[in-house]
Amino acid sequence: MLETWLTRELGITIPLVGAPMGGRAGGSLAGEVTRAGGLGLIGAARYNTAEWLEEQARSAREIGGGHLGFGLMTWSLDDDDSLLGAVLAHHPQVVTLSFGDPAPYVKRVHAAGAVVISQINTLEDLRVVEAAGVDAVVAQGHEAGGHTGRIGTLPLLQEVLESTELPVLAAGGIASGRGLAAVVAAGGVGALVGTALLASPETVGPDYARERLLAAGSADTVYTDVFDKARHQPWPARWCGRALVNSFTETWHGRGADEQTLADEYTADDPDIGVVYAGEAAGLVRSQRPAGDVIRDIGAQAEQLLGRFH
Ligand SMILES: Cc1cc2nc3c(=O)[nH]c(=O)nc-3n(C[C@H](O)[C@H](O)[C@H](O)COP(=O)(O)O)c2cc1C
């Protein structure tokens, strides 16, 4: 077993966290990641209702044997923090507060008994979340699926590891035991994986999202804001999202079109147009496999690779 701060703190057996993917990671995916030995997080998006969260929490606990965690986007709480209250009502073990300054919320999460972990994209972000009192950080690299920063996972991981006493996880491009082994060998306590799980049948979302991911290679993604604009998602400008290239990005990415034009042209029902957020690890996802198998395989391969050095 690979034992790190993460496995000890969360009482898990594989140092992997299932990414909180808004619109894709609900209770079934989170529960299966947890049942396999990691900790699966439910992605709580701005548009999720308290009822939906309750349903997802129930299924994550049932499948995962009691463990529960959620991921929130910090900037969206600054307008309306009711989603935080809805999440804490379920007494999660972990809450991730990413993309923004978590300072106003950390005490509340700690008071509810949960560990706070923040995804960060720069050393400046590290200083902000350290000052806020988080328990661990995730160095999230540019390769990651969904919203992310602009520095690659490896350079960011190295500079974060050299700059903090906090436990450090990595995210972005990790989809095999080789990736997890690299992170742990470098001094990280584990990895947060998203794209690796996105072809699994337990994900939420349209069938075309799983099919398109399987057809994609690692060069078939783009870092863009066109889907945020088209879907009226008011993300701060410093974070764009990594998605699979499709005819919508080929037509509109980099053209400077205004929000209304993009919204008028967008339809989520069309597989050539609808967004499929996914990272550069897309080429490592080759079949629709149960999430538990993906997690167990990554853990076993990492353990085997690291075992060579004992
Ligand atoms: C479809 C999708 C949705 C995401 N939604 C969220 C989110 O709601 N909150 C969050 O903190 N991160 C979100 N992320 C980012 C992930 O937490 C994580 O950083 C990323 O998936 C890691 O990189 P990887 O995809 O290469 O494994 C999302 C990622 C994807 C692929």
Tab-separated table of N, CA and C in Angstrom, residues 79-219:
chain	number	residue	atom	x	y	z
A	79	ASP	N	-20.565	35.580	-4.531
A	79	ASP	CA	-21.879	36.169	-4.852
A	79	ASP	C	-22.963	35.577	-3.963
A	80	ASP	N	-22.863	34.249	-3.737
A	80	ASP	CA	-23.941	33.542	-3.041
A	80	ASP	C	-23.322	32.283	-2.428
A	81	ASP	N	-23.255	32.246	-1.093
A	81	ASP	CA	-22.569	31.107	-0.462
A	81	ASP	C	-23.538	30.018	0.012
A	82	SER	N	-24.771	30.038	-0.502
A	82	SER	CA	-25.745	29.050	-0.017
A	82	SER	C	-25.339	27.619	-0.380
A	83	LEU	N	-24.588	27.467	-1.490
A	83	LEU	CA	-24.139	26.127	-1.888
A	83	LEU	C	-23.192	25.540	-0.819
A	84	LEU	N	-22.400	26.404	-0.197
A	84	LEU	CA	-21.503	25.921	0.865
A	84	LEU	C	-22.320	25.370	2.033
A	85	GLY	N	-23.351	26.109	2.421
A	85	GLY	CA	-24.219	25.638	3.507
A	85	GLY	C	-24.863	24.306	3.151
A	86	ALA	N	-25.304	24.190	1.894
A	86	ALA	CA	-25.973	22.954	1.452
A	86	ALA	C	-25.010	21.775	1.511
A	87	VAL	N	-23.752	22.020	1.163
A	87	VAL	CA	-22.728	20.968	1.172
A	87	VAL	C	-22.377	20.569	2.614
A	88	LEU	N	-22.186	21.572	3.463
A	88	LEU	CA	-21.777	21.279	4.848
A	88	LEU	C	-22.877	20.567	5.637
A	89	ALA	N	-24.120	20.750	5.214
A	89	ALA	CA	-25.241	20.072	5.888
A	89	ALA	C	-25.101	18.553	5.797
A	90	HIS	N	-24.300	18.078	4.842
A	90	HIS	CA	-24.115	16.623	4.687
A	90	HIS	C	-22.886	16.090	5.428
A	91	HIS	N	-22.232	16.959	6.192
A	91	HIS	CA	-21.057	16.574	6.999
A	91	HIS	C	-19.996	15.828	6.191
A	92	PRO	N	-19.500	16.470	5.131
A	92	PRO	CA	-18.463	15.805	4.321
A	92	PRO	C	-17.139	15.737	5.076
A	93	GLN	N	-16.295	14.828	4.604
A	93	GLN	CA	-14.967	14.673	5.180
A	93	GLN	C	-13.995	15.688	4.565
A	94	VAL	N	-14.232	16.004	3.287
A	94	VAL	CA	-13.360	16.919	2.544
A	94	VAL	C	-14.210	17.902	1.747
A	95	VAL	N	-13.764	19.162	1.722
A	95	VAL	CA	-14.353	20.135	0.798
A	95	VAL	C	-13.196	20.789	0.057
A	96	THR	N	-13.247	20.797	-1.277
A	96	THR	CA	-12.242	21.560	-2.014
A	96	THR	C	-12.819	22.924	-2.349
A	97	LEU	N	-11.993	23.948	-2.124
A	97	LEU	CA	-12.355	25.334	-2.447
A	97	LEU	C	-11.306	25.816	-3.433
A	98	SER	N	-11.659	25.859	-4.694
A	98	SER	CA	-10.676	26.164	-5.739
A	98	SER	C	-11.112	27.375	-6.553
A	99	PHE	N	-10.134	28.008	-7.177
A	99	PHE	CA	-10.375	29.161	-8.051
A	99	PHE	C	-10.907	30.362	-7.261
A	100	GLY	N	-10.017	30.964	-6.476
A	100	GLY	CA	-10.400	32.147	-5.705
A	100	GLY	C	-9.802	32.073	-4.310
A	101	ASP	N	-10.034	33.116	-3.515
A	101	ASP	CA	-9.488	33.170	-2.146
A	101	ASP	C	-10.470	32.508	-1.176
A	102	PRO	N	-10.043	31.389	-0.557
A	102	PRO	CA	-10.977	30.672	0.318
A	102	PRO	C	-11.096	31.260	1.729
A	103	ALA	N	-10.357	32.351	2.031
A	103	ALA	CA	-10.291	32.868	3.407
A	103	ALA	C	-11.665	33.031	4.080
A	104	PRO	N	-12.674	33.571	3.387
A	104	PRO	CA	-13.951	33.775	4.092
A	104	PRO	C	-14.664	32.478	4.485
A	105	TYR	N	-14.210	31.336	3.966
A	105	TYR	CA	-14.999	30.104	4.122
A	105	TYR	C	-14.296	28.997	4.922
A	106	VAL	N	-12.988	29.122	5.099
A	106	VAL	CA	-12.221	28.003	5.679
A	106	VAL	C	-12.679	27.671	7.104
A	107	LYS	N	-12.891	28.701	7.931
A	107	LYS	CA	-13.297	28.447	9.331
A	107	LYS	C	-14.615	27.683	9.385
A	108	ARG	N	-15.531	28.073	8.503
A	108	ARG	CA	-16.848	27.415	8.482
A	108	ARG	C	-16.720	25.940	8.123
A	109	VAL	N	-15.852	25.655	7.168
A	109	VAL	CA	-15.677	24.257	6.743
A	109	VAL	C	-15.001	23.465	7.867
A	110	HIS	N	-13.996	24.057	8.484
A	110	HIS	CA	-13.333	23.374	9.606
A	110	HIS	C	-14.312	23.140	10.754
A	111	ALA	N	-15.144	24.137	11.031
A	111	ALA	CA	-16.110	23.996	12.139
A	111	ALA	C	-17.079	22.845	11.866
A	112	ALA	N	-17.307	22.566	10.580
A	112	ALA	CA	-18.202	21.452	10.225
A	112	ALA	C	-17.443	20.119	10.224
A	113	GLY	N	-16.154	20.172	10.531
A	113	GLY	CA	-15.386	18.928	10.681
A	113	GLY	C	-14.715	18.429	9.417
A	114	ALA	N	-14.661	19.255	8.378
A	114	ALA	CA	-14.075	18.784	7.106
A	114	ALA	C	-12.667	19.349	6.894
A	115	VAL	N	-11.901	18.613	6.122
A	115	VAL	CA	-10.576	19.045	5.677
A	115	VAL	C	-10.779	19.956	4.456
A	116	VAL	N	-10.004	21.047	4.383
A	116	VAL	CA	-10.107	21.954	3.225
A	116	VAL	C	-8.881	21.780	2.336
A	117	ILE	N	-9.137	21.524	1.077
A	117	ILE	CA	-8.057	21.400	0.088
A	117	ILE	C	-8.355	22.388	-1.038
A	118	SER	N	-7.320	23.113	-1.494
A	118	SER	CA	-7.526	24.065	-2.593
A	118	SER	C	-6.659	23.715	-3.781
A	119	GLN	N	-7.249	23.753	-4.951
A	119	GLN	CA	-6.448	23.647	-6.175
A	119	GLN	C	-5.852	25.023	-6.442
A	120	ILE	N	-4.584	25.039	-6.809
A	120	ILE	CA	-3.896	26.307	-7.071
A	120	ILE	C	-3.163	26.223	-8.406
A	121	ASN	N	-2.935	27.404	-9.012
A	121	ASN	CA	-2.341	27.449	-10.349
A	121	ASN	C	-1.043	28.234	-10.430
A	122	THR	N	-0.686	28.933	-9.330
A	122	THR	CA	0.542	29.733	-9.314
A	122	THR	C	1.080	29.762	-7.877
A	123	LEU	N	2.310	30.244	-7.719
A	123	LEU	CA	2.865	30.421	-6.372
A	123	LEU	C	2.123	31.514	-5.605
A	124	GLU	N	1.607	32.512	-6.331
A	124	GLU	CA	0.816	33.564	-5.661
A	124	GLU	C	-0.448	32.942	-5.066
A	125	ASP	N	-1.067	32.022	-5.812
A	125	ASP	CA	-2.250	31.325	-5.265
A	125	ASP	C	-1.865	30.558	-4.005
A	126	LEU	N	-0.670	29.947	-4.023
A	126	LEU	CA	-0.216	29.187	-2.852
A	126	LEU	C	-0.211	30.078	-1.612
A	127	ARG	N	0.354	31.280	-1.760
A	127	ARG	CA	0.435	32.178	-0.601
A	127	ARG	C	-0.962	32.574	-0.119
A	128	VAL	N	-1.882	32.776	-1.045
A	128	VAL	CA	-3.255	33.166	-0.678
A	128	VAL	C	-3.941	32.046	0.109
A	129	VAL	N	-3.816	30.810	-0.359
A	129	VAL	CA	-4.539	29.724	0.327
A	129	VAL	C	-3.839	29.325	1.631
A	130	GLU	N	-2.515	29.487	1.678
A	130	GLU	CA	-1.810	29.256	2.950
A	130	GLU	C	-2.313	30.239	4.009
A	131	ALA	N	-2.412	31.506	3.617
A	131	ALA	CA	-2.867	32.532	4.562
A	131	ALA	C	-4.304	32.256	5.008
A	132	ALA	N	-5.075	31.628	4.142
A	132	ALA	CA	-6.479	31.330	4.473
A	132	ALA	C	-6.603	30.140	5.421
A	133	GLY	N	-5.524	29.360	5.571
A	133	GLY	CA	-5.542	28.252	6.533
A	133	GLY	C	-6.008	26.917	5.982
A	134	VAL	N	-5.822	26.675	4.674
A	134	VAL	CA	-6.244	25.378	4.127
A	134	VAL	C	-5.321	24.262	4.637
A	135	ASP	N	-5.778	23.025	4.519
A	135	ASP	CA	-5.023	21.883	5.062
A	135	ASP	C	-4.078	21.248	4.049
A	136	ALA	N	-4.362	21.416	2.774
A	136	ALA	CA	-3.504	20.837	1.725
A	136	ALA	C	-3.808	21.576	0.423
A	137	VAL	N	-2.878	21.450	-0.535
A	137	VAL	CA	-3.088	22.105	-1.831
A	137	VAL	C	-2.919	21.090	-2.961
A	138	VAL	N	-3.539	21.417	-4.080
A	138	VAL	CA	-3.376	20.625	-5.298
A	138	VAL	C	-2.741	21.533	-6.344
A	139	ALA	N	-1.547	21.184	-6.801
A	139	ALA	CA	-0.916	21.938	-7.885
A	139	ALA	C	-1.589	21.489	-9.183
A	140	GLN	N	-2.445	22.343	-9.719
A	140	GLN	CA	-3.250	21.970	-10.897
A	140	GLN	C	-2.631	22.595	-12.151
A	141	GLY	N	-2.165	21.742	-13.030
A	141	GLY	CA	-1.439	22.209	-14.204
A	141	GLY	C	-2.328	22.498	-15.412
A	142	HIS	N	-1.707	23.147	-16.376
A	142	HIS	CA	-2.375	23.601	-17.610
A	142	HIS	C	-2.973	22.439	-18.422
A	143	GLU	N	-2.401	21.242	-18.239
A	143	GLU	CA	-2.891	20.072	-18.989
A	143	GLU	C	-4.252	19.593	-18.528
A	144	ALA	N	-4.671	20.046	-17.350
A	144	ALA	CA	-5.882	19.517	-16.715
A	144	ALA	C	-7.122	19.744	-17.561
A	145	GLY	N	-8.086	18.851	-17.401
A	145	GLY	CA	-9.392	19.065	-18.015
A	145	GLY	C	-10.176	20.074	-17.205
A	146	GLY	N	-11.124	20.751	-17.857
A	146	GLY	CA	-11.940	21.748	-17.163
A	146	GLY	C	-11.143	23.023	-16.924
A	147	HIS	N	-11.600	23.843	-15.987
A	147	HIS	CA	-10.949	25.132	-15.755
A	147	HIS	C	-9.628	24.937	-15.033
A	148	THR	N	-8.652	25.674	-15.470
A	148	THR	CA	-7.310	25.511	-14.916
A	148	THR	C	-6.468	26.740	-15.240
A	149	GLY	N	-5.196	26.697	-14.760
A	149	GLY	CA	-4.288	27.816	-14.982
A	149	GLY	C	-3.407	27.610	-16.193
A	150	ARG	N	-2.267	28.288	-16.186
A	150	ARG	CA	-1.444	28.351	-17.397
A	150	ARG	C	-0.058	27.749	-17.244
A	151	ILE	N	0.282	27.218	-16.072
A	151	ILE	CA	1.604	26.601	-15.860
A	151	ILE	C	1.426	25.085	-15.896
A	152	GLY	N	2.353	24.388	-16.558
A	152	GLY	CA	2.252	22.936	-16.672
A	152	GLY	C	2.360	22.240	-15.314
A	153	THR	N	1.800	21.043	-15.234
A	153	THR	CA	1.744	20.330	-13.952
A	153	THR	C	3.130	20.138	-13.333
A	154	LEU	N	4.105	19.663	-14.116
A	154	LEU	CA	5.412	19.348	-13.512
A	154	LEU	C	6.155	20.576	-12.996
A	155	PRO	N	6.283	21.656	-13.803
A	155	PRO	CA	6.949	22.839	-13.237
A	155	PRO	C	6.212	23.383	-12.014
A	156	LEU	N	4.872	23.409	-12.082
A	156	LEU	CA	4.119	23.945	-10.941
A	156	LEU	C	4.301	23.057	-9.712
A	157	LEU	N	4.207	21.753	-9.914
A	157	LEU	CA	4.361	20.822	-8.779
A	157	LEU	C	5.725	21.022	-8.116
A	158	GLN	N	6.773	21.130	-8.939
A	158	GLN	CA	8.116	21.288	-8.363
A	158	GLN	C	8.225	22.580	-7.566
A	159	GLU	N	7.710	23.673	-8.125
A	159	GLU	CA	7.896	24.931	-7.381
A	159	GLU	C	7.020	24.978	-6.139
A	160	VAL	N	5.847	24.362	-6.198
A	160	VAL	CA	4.990	24.342	-5.004
A	160	VAL	C	5.624	23.470	-3.925
A	161	LEU	N	6.135	22.300	-4.312
A	161	LEU	CA	6.775	21.411	-3.325
A	161	LEU	C	7.959	22.098	-2.642
A	162	GLU	N	8.652	22.934	-3.392
A	162	GLU	CA	9.814	23.616	-2.816
A	162	GLU	C	9.435	24.833	-1.988
A	163	SER	N	8.154	25.198	-1.986
A	163	SER	CA	7.764	26.485	-1.393
A	163	SER	C	6.791	26.375	-0.237
A	164	THR	N	6.414	25.159	0.163
A	164	THR	CA	5.416	25.066	1.236
A	164	THR	C	5.659	23.861	2.130
A	165	GLU	N	5.149	23.972	3.351
A	165	GLU	CA	5.164	22.836	4.280
A	165	GLU	C	3.852	22.060	4.195
A	166	LEU	N	2.876	22.612	3.478
A	166	LEU	CA	1.580	21.930	3.388
A	166	LEU	C	1.710	20.659	2.537
A	167	PRO	N	0.862	19.661	2.797
A	167	PRO	CA	0.824	18.507	1.894
A	167	PRO	C	0.390	18.968	0.492
A	168	VAL	N	1.042	18.390	-0.528
A	168	VAL	CA	0.795	18.820	-1.914
A	168	VAL	C	0.350	17.629	-2.763
A	169	LEU	N	-0.778	17.779	-3.439
A	169	LEU	CA	-1.206	16.816	-4.458
A	169	LEU	C	-0.954	17.453	-5.813
A	170	ALA	N	-1.016	16.639	-6.873
A	170	ALA	CA	-0.918	17.185	-8.220
A	170	ALA	C	-2.171	16.825	-8.992
A	171	ALA	N	-2.524	17.687	-9.951
A	171	ALA	CA	-3.641	17.404	-10.860
A	171	ALA	C	-3.290	17.936	-12.231
A	172	GLY	N	-3.763	17.225	-13.247
A	172	GLY	CA	-3.528	17.676	-14.615
A	172	GLY	C	-2.668	16.685	-15.353
A	173	GLY	N	-3.308	15.837	-16.150
A	173	GLY	CA	-2.565	14.914	-16.997
A	173	GLY	C	-2.202	13.599	-16.336
A	174	ILE	N	-2.741	13.323	-15.159
A	174	ILE	CA	-2.385	12.066	-14.472
A	174	ILE	C	-3.493	11.043	-14.723
A	175	ALA	N	-3.150	9.975	-15.439
A	175	ALA	CA	-4.187	9.003	-15.812
A	175	ALA	C	-3.641	7.583	-15.835
A	176	SER	N	-2.479	7.380	-15.222
A	176	SER	CA	-1.944	6.021	-15.124
A	176	SER	C	-1.078	5.961	-13.870
A	177	GLY	N	-0.657	4.736	-13.538
A	177	GLY	CA	0.213	4.580	-12.370
A	177	GLY	C	1.541	5.299	-12.556
A	178	ARG	N	1.943	5.482	-13.796
A	178	ARG	CA	3.211	6.201	-14.043
A	178	ARG	C	3.101	7.636	-13.543
A	179	GLY	N	1.961	8.259	-13.811
A	179	GLY	CA	1.743	9.647	-13.363
A	179	GLY	C	1.702	9.737	-11.851
A	180	LEU	N	0.950	8.832	-11.218
A	180	LEU	CA	0.862	8.872	-9.752
A	180	LEU	C	2.223	8.586	-9.124
A	181	ALA	N	2.952	7.624	-9.687
A	181	ALA	CA	4.281	7.290	-9.145
A	181	ALA	C	5.204	8.507	-9.238
A	182	ALA	N	5.123	9.237	-10.355
A	182	ALA	CA	5.987	10.415	-10.521
A	182	ALA	C	5.687	11.456	-9.445
A	183	VAL	N	4.406	11.652	-9.174
A	183	VAL	CA	4.008	12.660	-8.184
A	183	VAL	C	4.498	12.259	-6.794
A	184	VAL	N	4.294	11.001	-6.432
A	184	VAL	CA	4.685	10.541	-5.095
A	184	VAL	C	6.213	10.530	-4.962
A	185	ALA	N	6.902	10.104	-6.027
A	185	ALA	CA	8.378	10.092	-5.987
A	185	ALA	C	8.927	11.501	-5.822
A	186	ALA	N	8.203	12.490	-6.376
A	186	ALA	CA	8.666	13.878	-6.284
A	186	ALA	C	8.436	14.474	-4.898
A	187	GLY	N	7.625	13.804	-4.083
A	187	GLY	CA	7.339	14.348	-2.746
A	187	GLY	C	5.879	14.722	-2.537
A	188	GLY	N	5.052	14.489	-3.555
A	188	GLY	CA	3.617	14.764	-3.419
A	188	GLY	C	2.930	13.688	-2.591
A	189	VAL	N	1.755	14.024	-2.050
A	189	VAL	CA	1.037	13.056	-1.210
A	189	VAL	C	-0.045	12.321	-1.985
A	190	GLY	N	-0.189	12.642	-3.269
A	190	GLY	CA	-1.198	11.949	-4.064
A	190	GLY	C	-1.612	12.786	-5.254
A	191	ALA	N	-2.612	12.300	-5.974
A	191	ALA	CA	-3.068	12.994	-7.177
A	191	ALA	C	-4.582	13.093	-7.195
A	192	LEU	N	-5.039	14.104	-7.899
A	192	LEU	CA	-6.472	14.295	-8.136
A	192	LEU	C	-6.690	14.022	-9.620
A	193	VAL	N	-7.566	13.089	-9.935
A	193	VAL	CA	-7.732	12.703	-11.338
A	193	VAL	C	-9.162	12.954	-11.821
A	194	GLY	N	-9.252	13.539	-13.011
A	194	GLY	CA	-10.552	13.836	-13.595
A	194	GLY	C	-10.743	13.130	-14.917
A	195	THR	N	-9.967	13.539	-15.924
A	195	THR	CA	-10.112	13.005	-17.280
A	195	THR	C	-10.069	11.475	-17.298
A	196	ALA	N	-9.210	10.886	-16.488
A	196	ALA	CA	-9.070	9.418	-16.462
A	196	ALA	C	-10.410	8.723	-16.198
A	197	LEU	N	-11.322	9.452	-15.542
A	197	LEU	CA	-12.600	8.833	-15.139
A	197	LEU	C	-13.738	9.145	-16.098
A	198	LEU	N	-13.474	9.995	-17.082
A	198	LEU	CA	-14.592	10.558	-17.846
A	198	LEU	C	-15.227	9.631	-18.887
A	199	ALA	N	-14.617	8.475	-19.147
A	199	ALA	CA	-15.305	7.529	-20.041
A	199	ALA	C	-16.056	6.478	-19.223
A	200	SER	N	-16.013	6.597	-17.922
A	200	SER	CA	-16.635	5.576	-17.069
A	200	SER	C	-18.150	5.713	-17.107
A	201	PRO	N	-18.854	4.578	-17.059
A	201	PRO	CA	-20.309	4.632	-17.146
A	201	PRO	C	-20.961	5.355	-15.967
A	202	GLU	N	-20.237	5.541	-14.865
A	202	GLU	CA	-20.840	6.194	-13.690
A	202	GLU	C	-20.868	7.718	-13.814
A	203	THR	N	-20.256	8.270	-14.870
A	203	THR	CA	-20.279	9.731	-14.995
A	203	THR	C	-21.671	10.202	-15.392
A	204	VAL	N	-21.978	11.449	-15.022
A	204	VAL	CA	-23.200	12.115	-15.461
A	204	VAL	C	-22.876	12.743	-16.820
A	205	GLY	N	-23.919	13.069	-17.608
A	205	GLY	CA	-23.657	13.796	-18.857
A	205	GLY	C	-24.059	12.994	-20.071
A	206	PRO	N	-24.057	13.638	-21.228
A	206	PRO	CA	-24.535	12.980	-22.448
A	206	PRO	C	-23.617	11.836	-22.896
A	207	ASP	N	-24.182	10.847	-23.582
A	207	ASP	CA	-23.379	9.721	-24.090
A	207	ASP	C	-22.247	10.209	-24.997
A	208	TYR	N	-22.536	11.282	-25.768
A	208	TYR	CA	-21.499	11.718	-26.716
A	208	TYR	C	-20.232	12.170	-25.993
A	209	ALA	N	-20.363	12.596	-24.725
A	209	ALA	CA	-19.165	13.053	-24.000
A	209	ALA	C	-18.193	11.892	-23.800
A	210	ARG	N	-18.731	10.715	-23.472
A	210	ARG	CA	-17.855	9.538	-23.292
A	210	ARG	C	-17.301	9.083	-24.650
A	211	GLU	N	-18.168	9.078	-25.675
A	211	GLU	CA	-17.721	8.608	-27.003
A	211	GLU	C	-16.643	9.518	-27.584
A	212	ARG	N	-16.850	10.832	-27.450
A	212	ARG	CA	-15.876	11.781	-28.008
A	212	ARG	C	-14.526	11.673	-27.292
A	213	LEU	N	-14.580	11.439	-26.000
A	213	LEU	CA	-13.321	11.316	-25.251
A	213	LEU	C	-12.541	10.105	-25.742
A	214	LEU	N	-13.249	9.008	-25.962
A	214	LEU	CA	-12.554	7.790	-26.420
A	214	LEU	C	-11.932	8.005	-27.801
A	215	ALA	N	-12.582	8.812	-28.615
A	215	ALA	CA	-12.067	9.050	-29.972
A	215	ALA	C	-10.918	10.066	-29.976
A	216	ALA	N	-10.749	10.801	-28.879
A	216	ALA	CA	-9.769	11.902	-28.866
A	216	ALA	C	-8.374	11.425	-28.497
A	217	GLY	N	-7.375	12.117	-29.032
A	217	GLY	CA	-5.997	11.916	-28.613
A	217	GLY	C	-5.576	13.072	-27.716
A	218	SER	N	-4.349	12.987	-27.213
A	218	SER	CA	-3.910	14.003	-26.253
A	218	SER	C	-3.724	15.383	-26.880
A	219	ALA	N	-3.649	15.463	-28.212
A	219	ALA	CA	-3.494	16.767	-28.862
A	219	ALA	C	-4.838	17.394	-29.228
